[in-house]
Coordinates of C-alpha atoms and ligand atoms in Angstrom, one line a residue:
M1 CA 13.5 -10.5 -35.9
F2 CA 16.7 -11.3 -34.0
G3 CA 19.8 -13.4 -34.4
I4 CA 21.3 -16.3 -32.6
T5 CA 24.7 -15.9 -31.0
P6 CA 26.9 -18.9 -31.9
S7 CA 28.4 -20.9 -29.0
A8 CA 30.1 -24.2 -28.7
R9 CA 27.0 -25.3 -26.7
L10 CA 25.1 -25.2 -30.0
R11 CA 26.6 -28.0 -32.0
P12 CA 26.7 -27.3 -35.7
S13 CA 25.0 -29.8 -37.9
P14 CA 27.2 -31.5 -40.6
Y15 CA 24.7 -29.9 -43.1
Y16 CA 25.1 -26.4 -41.6
E17 CA 27.2 -25.0 -44.4
A18 CA 25.0 -26.6 -47.1
T19 CA 21.9 -25.1 -45.6
L20 CA 23.5 -21.7 -45.5
A21 CA 24.3 -22.1 -49.2
E22 CA 20.7 -23.0 -49.8
G23 CA 19.6 -19.7 -48.2
V24 CA 18.3 -20.8 -44.8
T25 CA 16.5 -17.8 -43.1
A26 CA 15.5 -19.2 -39.7
F27 CA 16.5 -21.8 -37.1
T28 CA 15.1 -23.2 -33.9
T29 CA 17.0 -25.0 -31.2
Y30 CA 16.5 -28.7 -30.6
N31 CA 18.7 -31.1 -28.6
H32 CA 21.3 -28.3 -28.2
M33 CA 21.7 -27.8 -31.9
L34 CA 20.2 -25.5 -34.5
M35 CA 17.6 -26.8 -36.9
P36 CA 16.6 -24.9 -40.1
T37 CA 13.0 -23.9 -39.9
S38 CA 12.7 -21.7 -43.1
Y39 CA 14.2 -20.9 -46.4
G40 CA 12.1 -17.8 -46.7
H41 CA 9.2 -19.2 -48.8
P42 CA 6.9 -21.0 -46.4
E43 CA 4.1 -21.7 -48.8
E44 CA 6.3 -22.8 -51.6
E45 CA 8.2 -25.1 -49.2
Y46 CA 4.9 -26.6 -48.0
W47 CA 3.6 -27.4 -51.6
R48 CA 7.0 -28.8 -52.5
L49 CA 6.5 -31.3 -49.6
I50 CA 2.9 -32.1 -50.6
N51 CA 3.5 -32.4 -54.4
G52 CA 7.2 -33.0 -54.9
V53 CA 10.2 -33.7 -52.8
S54 CA 12.3 -31.7 -50.3
Q55 CA 15.4 -32.4 -48.3
W56 CA 15.8 -31.5 -44.6
D57 CA 18.6 -31.1 -42.2
V58 CA 17.3 -33.1 -39.2
A59 CA 20.7 -33.8 -37.6
V60 CA 19.1 -32.5 -34.4
E61 CA 17.4 -36.0 -34.2
R62 CA 20.5 -37.2 -32.3
Q63 CA 21.2 -40.8 -31.6
V64 CA 21.5 -42.4 -28.2
Q65 CA 23.4 -45.7 -28.8
L66 CA 22.9 -48.6 -26.5
Q67 CA 25.6 -51.3 -27.0
G68 CA 26.5 -54.4 -25.1
P69 CA 25.0 -57.7 -23.9
D70 CA 22.2 -55.9 -22.1
A71 CA 21.4 -53.3 -24.8
G72 CA 18.1 -55.1 -25.7
R73 CA 17.1 -55.2 -22.0
L74 CA 17.9 -51.6 -21.5
A75 CA 15.9 -50.6 -24.7
Q76 CA 12.9 -52.5 -23.3
I77 CA 13.2 -51.0 -19.9
L78 CA 13.2 -47.5 -21.4
C79 CA 10.3 -48.0 -23.8
T80 CA 6.7 -48.8 -23.0
R81 CA 6.1 -50.6 -26.3
D82 CA 6.8 -54.3 -26.5
L83 CA 10.0 -54.8 -28.4
S84 CA 10.2 -58.6 -28.2
R85 CA 9.5 -59.1 -31.9
C86 CA 11.6 -56.2 -33.1
Q87 CA 14.1 -57.5 -35.7
V88 CA 17.6 -56.3 -36.8
G89 CA 17.0 -53.7 -39.5
Q90 CA 13.6 -52.7 -38.1
G91 CA 12.7 -49.4 -36.5
K92 CA 9.7 -48.6 -34.3
Y93 CA 8.2 -45.4 -33.0
V94 CA 8.2 -45.7 -29.2
A95 CA 7.3 -43.8 -26.0
V96 CA 9.8 -43.2 -23.3
C97 CA 8.2 -42.4 -20.0
N98 CA 9.4 -41.5 -16.5
H99 CA 8.3 -43.5 -13.4
D100 CA 5.1 -41.5 -13.2
G101 CA 4.1 -42.5 -16.7
V102 CA 4.9 -39.0 -18.0
L103 CA 6.1 -38.9 -21.6
I104 CA 9.8 -37.7 -21.6
N105 CA 10.6 -38.5 -25.3
D106 CA 9.1 -40.1 -28.4
P107 CA 12.0 -41.5 -30.3
I108 CA 12.3 -43.8 -33.2
L109 CA 14.1 -47.0 -32.0
L110 CA 16.4 -48.7 -34.6
K111 CA 17.7 -52.2 -33.9
L112 CA 21.1 -52.3 -35.7
D113 CA 22.3 -55.6 -34.2
E114 CA 21.2 -58.0 -31.5
D115 CA 23.4 -56.0 -29.1
R116 CA 23.2 -52.5 -30.6
Y117 CA 20.3 -50.0 -30.7
W118 CA 19.8 -46.4 -31.5
L119 CA 17.2 -44.1 -30.0
S120 CA 16.7 -41.3 -32.5
I121 CA 15.4 -38.8 -30.0
A122 CA 13.1 -35.8 -29.8
D123 CA 14.1 -32.7 -27.8
S124 CA 15.1 -34.0 -24.4
N125 CA 18.3 -35.5 -22.9
I126 CA 18.0 -39.3 -23.0
W127 CA 21.8 -39.9 -22.7
F128 CA 21.6 -38.9 -19.0
W129 CA 18.4 -40.9 -18.5
A130 CA 19.7 -44.1 -20.2
R131 CA 23.1 -44.0 -18.4
A132 CA 21.5 -43.5 -15.0
I133 CA 19.0 -46.3 -15.5
A134 CA 21.7 -48.6 -16.9
A135 CA 23.9 -47.9 -13.9
E136 CA 21.1 -48.2 -11.3
R137 CA 20.0 -51.5 -12.7
G138 CA 23.6 -52.9 -13.1
L139 CA 23.2 -53.5 -16.8
K140 CA 26.1 -54.4 -19.1
V141 CA 25.6 -51.8 -21.7
T142 CA 27.5 -48.7 -22.9
V143 CA 25.4 -45.6 -23.7
S144 CA 27.1 -43.2 -26.2
E145 CA 26.4 -40.9 -29.0
P146 CA 27.6 -42.2 -32.4
D147 CA 28.6 -39.9 -35.3
V148 CA 25.2 -40.1 -37.0
S149 CA 23.2 -37.3 -38.6
P150 CA 19.9 -37.8 -40.3
L151 CA 19.0 -36.1 -43.5
A152 CA 15.3 -36.4 -44.5
V153 CA 14.0 -36.7 -48.0
Q154 CA 10.3 -36.3 -47.9
G155 CA 7.4 -36.0 -50.3
P156 CA 5.7 -38.1 -52.9
K157 CA 8.7 -38.0 -55.2
A158 CA 11.2 -38.9 -52.4
E159 CA 11.2 -42.6 -53.3
D160 CA 12.3 -41.8 -56.9
V161 CA 15.1 -39.6 -55.7
V162 CA 16.4 -42.0 -53.1
A163 CA 16.1 -44.9 -55.7
A164 CA 18.1 -42.8 -58.2
I165 CA 20.9 -42.5 -55.6
F166 CA 20.9 -46.0 -54.0
G167 CA 19.1 -48.2 -56.5
D168 CA 15.6 -49.7 -56.9
W169 CA 15.9 -51.9 -53.8
V170 CA 14.9 -48.9 -51.7
R171 CA 11.4 -49.2 -53.1
D172 CA 11.0 -52.5 -51.1
V173 CA 12.1 -51.0 -47.8
K174 CA 9.2 -51.3 -45.4
Y175 CA 7.9 -48.5 -43.2
F176 CA 10.4 -47.7 -40.4
W177 CA 12.8 -50.4 -41.7
F178 CA 16.3 -49.5 -42.7
K179 CA 19.4 -50.8 -44.4
E180 CA 23.1 -49.8 -44.0
T181 CA 24.8 -49.0 -47.3
S182 CA 27.1 -46.3 -48.8
V183 CA 27.2 -43.8 -51.6
N184 CA 30.5 -42.6 -53.0
G185 CA 32.2 -44.2 -50.0
I186 CA 29.9 -42.3 -47.5
P187 CA 28.4 -44.6 -45.0
V188 CA 24.6 -44.2 -44.5
A189 CA 21.7 -46.1 -43.2
V190 CA 18.6 -45.6 -45.5
A191 CA 15.3 -45.8 -43.6
R192 CA 11.8 -45.4 -44.7
S193 CA 10.7 -42.8 -42.1
G194 CA 10.4 -39.1 -41.5
W195 CA 8.3 -36.5 -39.8
S196 CA 5.7 -36.1 -42.5
K197 CA 2.8 -38.2 -43.9
Q198 CA 3.9 -37.5 -47.5
G199 CA 6.2 -40.5 -47.6
G200 CA 9.9 -40.5 -47.8
F201 CA 13.2 -41.6 -46.3
E202 CA 15.8 -40.6 -43.8
L203 CA 19.5 -41.0 -44.6
Y204 CA 21.4 -41.5 -41.4
L205 CA 24.8 -40.1 -42.3
M206 CA 27.5 -42.0 -40.4
D207 CA 30.4 -39.7 -41.0
G208 CA 29.9 -36.1 -39.9
S209 CA 32.7 -34.8 -42.2
K210 CA 30.7 -35.7 -45.3
G211 CA 27.6 -33.6 -44.6
T212 CA 28.0 -31.1 -47.5
Q213 CA 28.8 -34.0 -49.9
L214 CA 25.7 -36.0 -49.0
W215 CA 23.5 -32.9 -49.1
N216 CA 24.8 -32.2 -52.6
I217 CA 24.4 -35.8 -53.8
V218 CA 20.7 -35.6 -52.8
R219 CA 20.4 -32.1 -54.4
E220 CA 21.8 -33.3 -57.7
A221 CA 19.9 -36.6 -57.8
G222 CA 16.7 -34.7 -57.0
K223 CA 17.0 -32.1 -59.8
P224 CA 14.7 -34.0 -62.3
W225 CA 12.0 -33.9 -59.6
D226 CA 12.7 -30.2 -58.7
I227 CA 13.9 -31.0 -55.2
G228 CA 14.5 -28.0 -52.9
P229 CA 15.3 -27.4 -49.3
G230 CA 12.7 -27.7 -46.5
N231 CA 12.4 -28.7 -42.9
P232 CA 10.0 -30.5 -40.6
N233 CA 6.9 -28.7 -41.8
V234 CA 4.7 -27.3 -39.1
C235 CA 1.6 -27.0 -41.3
E236 CA 1.8 -30.5 -42.8
R237 CA 2.5 -32.1 -39.5
I238 CA -0.5 -30.5 -37.9
E239 CA -2.7 -31.5 -40.8
S240 CA -1.3 -35.0 -40.5
G241 CA -1.7 -35.2 -36.7
L242 CA 2.0 -35.8 -35.9
I243 CA 3.0 -35.1 -32.3
S244 CA 5.8 -32.7 -31.3
Y245 CA 7.2 -33.7 -28.0
G246 CA 7.6 -30.6 -25.8
G247 CA 5.3 -28.7 -28.1
D248 CA 2.2 -30.8 -27.7
T249 CA 3.2 -32.3 -24.4
D250 CA 4.0 -30.7 -21.0
G251 CA 5.5 -31.9 -17.7
Q252 CA 2.3 -34.0 -16.9
T253 CA 1.4 -35.5 -20.3
N254 CA 1.1 -39.3 -20.5
P255 CA 1.0 -41.2 -23.8
F256 CA -2.8 -41.9 -23.6
E257 CA -3.5 -38.2 -23.6
V258 CA -1.7 -37.6 -26.9
R259 CA -3.0 -40.5 -28.9
M260 CA 0.1 -42.6 -28.1
G261 CA -1.8 -45.3 -26.3
K262 CA -1.0 -47.8 -29.1
Y263 CA 2.7 -47.5 -28.1
V264 CA 2.0 -48.6 -24.6
D265 CA 1.8 -52.3 -24.1
L266 CA 0.3 -52.8 -20.7
G267 CA 1.5 -56.4 -20.6
V268 CA 5.3 -55.6 -20.8
A269 CA 7.4 -56.6 -17.8
D270 CA 7.0 -54.7 -14.5
D271 CA 10.5 -53.3 -14.7
V272 CA 9.7 -51.2 -17.7
I273 CA 9.9 -47.6 -16.5
G274 CA 6.5 -46.0 -16.1
I275 CA 4.4 -49.1 -16.9
Q276 CA 3.0 -49.5 -13.4
A277 CA 1.9 -45.9 -13.3
L278 CA 0.4 -46.3 -16.8
R279 CA -1.6 -49.3 -15.8
R280 CA -3.0 -47.3 -12.9
I281 CA -3.7 -44.3 -15.2
H282 CA -5.4 -46.6 -17.8
Q283 CA -7.5 -48.2 -15.1
G284 CA -8.5 -45.0 -13.4
G285 CA -9.4 -43.2 -16.7
V286 CA -7.4 -40.6 -18.5
K287 CA -8.3 -36.9 -17.7
R288 CA -7.2 -35.2 -20.9
Q289 CA -7.2 -36.0 -24.6
Q290 CA -5.8 -34.5 -27.8
L291 CA -8.4 -33.4 -30.3
G292 CA -8.2 -31.2 -33.4
V293 CA -9.5 -27.6 -33.2
I294 CA -10.8 -25.9 -36.3
L295 CA -11.4 -22.2 -35.8
D296 CA -14.3 -20.5 -37.5
G297 CA -13.4 -18.1 -40.4
D298 CA -11.4 -18.5 -43.5
T299 CA -8.6 -16.0 -43.1
P300 CA -5.2 -16.7 -41.5
T301 CA -5.1 -15.9 -37.8
E302 CA -1.8 -15.4 -36.0
L303 CA -2.3 -17.5 -32.9
G304 CA 1.4 -18.6 -32.7
F305 CA 2.6 -21.1 -30.2
F306 CA 1.1 -19.7 -27.0
R307 CA -1.1 -22.1 -25.1
H308 CA -4.3 -20.2 -25.5
G309 CA -7.2 -21.4 -23.4
V310 CA -10.0 -23.4 -24.9
Y311 CA -13.5 -22.9 -23.3
R312 CA -16.8 -24.7 -23.5
G313 CA -19.3 -22.1 -22.5
E314 CA -17.7 -20.4 -19.4
Q315 CA -15.7 -23.5 -18.5
R316 CA -12.1 -23.8 -19.3
V317 CA -11.6 -27.3 -20.8
G318 CA -8.0 -27.1 -21.9
H319 CA -5.7 -25.3 -24.2
L320 CA -4.2 -25.2 -27.7
T321 CA -0.7 -26.6 -28.2
N322 CA -0.3 -25.3 -31.7
C323 CA -2.3 -23.5 -34.4
I324 CA -1.5 -22.8 -38.0
W325 CA -3.2 -21.8 -41.2
S326 CA -3.8 -24.9 -43.3
W327 CA -3.1 -24.3 -47.0
R328 CA -5.1 -27.4 -48.0
L329 CA -8.1 -26.9 -45.7
K330 CA -8.1 -23.1 -45.9
R331 CA -8.8 -23.0 -42.1
N332 CA -6.9 -22.2 -39.0
I333 CA -6.3 -25.6 -37.3
G334 CA -4.5 -26.7 -34.2
F335 CA -4.3 -29.4 -31.5
G336 CA -6.3 -29.0 -28.3
L337 CA -5.3 -30.8 -25.1
V338 CA -8.7 -30.9 -23.6
A339 CA -10.8 -32.6 -20.9
S340 CA -11.8 -36.2 -21.6
D341 CA -15.5 -35.3 -21.6
C342 CA -15.0 -33.2 -24.6
A343 CA -16.1 -34.8 -27.9
T344 CA -15.8 -34.4 -31.6
G345 CA -18.4 -32.0 -32.8
D346 CA -18.3 -29.9 -29.6
R347 CA -18.4 -26.1 -30.1
V348 CA -15.7 -24.3 -28.1
V349 CA -14.2 -20.8 -27.8
V350 CA -10.5 -20.1 -28.0
H351 CA -9.5 -17.1 -25.8
K352 CA -6.6 -15.0 -27.1
D353 CA -5.9 -12.0 -25.0
G354 CA -9.2 -10.1 -25.2
Q355 CA -10.3 -11.9 -28.3
R356 CA -12.8 -14.8 -28.5
I357 CA -12.7 -17.1 -31.5
E358 CA -15.4 -19.7 -32.0
A359 CA -14.2 -23.2 -33.0
S360 CA -15.1 -26.9 -33.4
L361 CA -13.5 -30.0 -32.0
V362 CA -12.7 -32.7 -34.5
T363 CA -10.9 -36.1 -34.6
L364 CA -7.2 -36.1 -35.5
P365 CA -5.6 -36.2 -38.1
F366 CA -7.2 -33.4 -40.0
I367 CA -6.1 -35.0 -43.3
Ligands
LIG401 N1 12.9 -39.2 -37.5 C1 14.0 -39.6 -36.8 N2 14.1 -39.3 -35.5 C2 13.1 -38.5 -34.9 C3 12.0 -38.1 -35.6 C4 11.9 -38.4 -37.0 N3 13.3 -38.1 -33.6 C5 12.4 -37.1 -33.0 C6 11.0 -37.2 -33.6 N4 11.1 -37.3 -35.0 C7 10.3 -38.3 -33.0 N5 8.9 -38.2 -33.2 C8 8.1 -38.8 -34.1 C9 6.8 -38.6 -34.1 C10 6.0 -39.2 -35.0 C11 6.5 -40.0 -36.0 C12 7.9 -40.2 -36.0 C13 8.7 -39.6 -35.1 C14 5.7 -40.8 -37.0 N6 4.4 -41.1 -36.6 C15 3.5 -41.7 -37.5 C16 2.1 -41.3 -37.0 O1 1.9 -40.9 -35.9 O2 1.2 -41.4 -37.8 C17 3.5 -43.2 -37.5 C18 3.8 -44.0 -36.3 C19 3.5 -45.5 -36.3 O3 2.4 -45.8 -36.8 O4 4.4 -46.3 -35.9 O5 6.1 -41.1 -38.1 O6 11.0 -38.1 -37.7 N7 14.9 -40.3 -37.3

């Protein structure tokens, strides 16, 4: 289609050379970096994730480090989820909101020490945000970006591959927990996490000069399980109901609208950013909700990423935030951000240019 002009504004991933060697064919931008989005065989890459194991350059999941005596306080002020019981070595999926309760990121929080945390962020600048909040509140904390680059190993065979590299102890790592270790002298944190529901790990490389080496260690260890390259898979994540910040959210979206209410603890302290607005929104009733949309028909439709209108009768009730052909369901599926009075089972119509496509609303996840 077209190329991307390199620039120092687009920071290369430590795995960049390795992904070129694997035959990467497309990238997207995310956190001012390039993330591979295809190796040219989308269906094969999908089934490898569903049935086997794949390795992903997700260095774009950049880390915002909070360090110092007030690091824990800052972490809690930034996140609407109660962190009081979060232990060293534990990670948690969290919502970061602005003062109006609008979602501005959905990171994974990792507690490395009592006074050191990482926010493994989605695609928005949280360094600015965290520094500004820390300064305004007079907190003793340094906000920085450490030399850390996640590599995901995802799929039902991922545990075998990661155990082959690090040992069988990884089989006991709990969901979202992590452990710092090393392989061939390369420092990594091994976490059970990743943006798929097929199981797997993320290796947080802590030395950016060793990207190709770590990539190849995983590649070699994975050979018995036929590992291959992949990337956060848009089809699998839609089937599994995983949220993409910025894709499924807009400048008004609050966590309740996108099924993230369970990451809002209304009882956290009043100084948590956004919590007072979220209490009001919760009390007053949420106006929109995220539901699955299944289009009628069993042939792939190119709806792309435009926010096509969703109608019930003549009334516009919302829009699609994504839509993809599901290889497992053999249907076109997507997320709808629709009015709260819509319900599972409702029949709707998706308007695309002049076209009208009948569809049904369903509960997420699809699978
Ligand atoms: N890994 C790491 N950093 C990341 C992501 C990641 N940063 C950006 C982005 N992904 C953050 N967003 C998500 C979204 C969903 C999940 C993880 C990160 C996720 N959700 C599960 C779900 O919704 O079913 C489980 C959440 C839970 O129950 O706690 O896994 O992938 N390092």
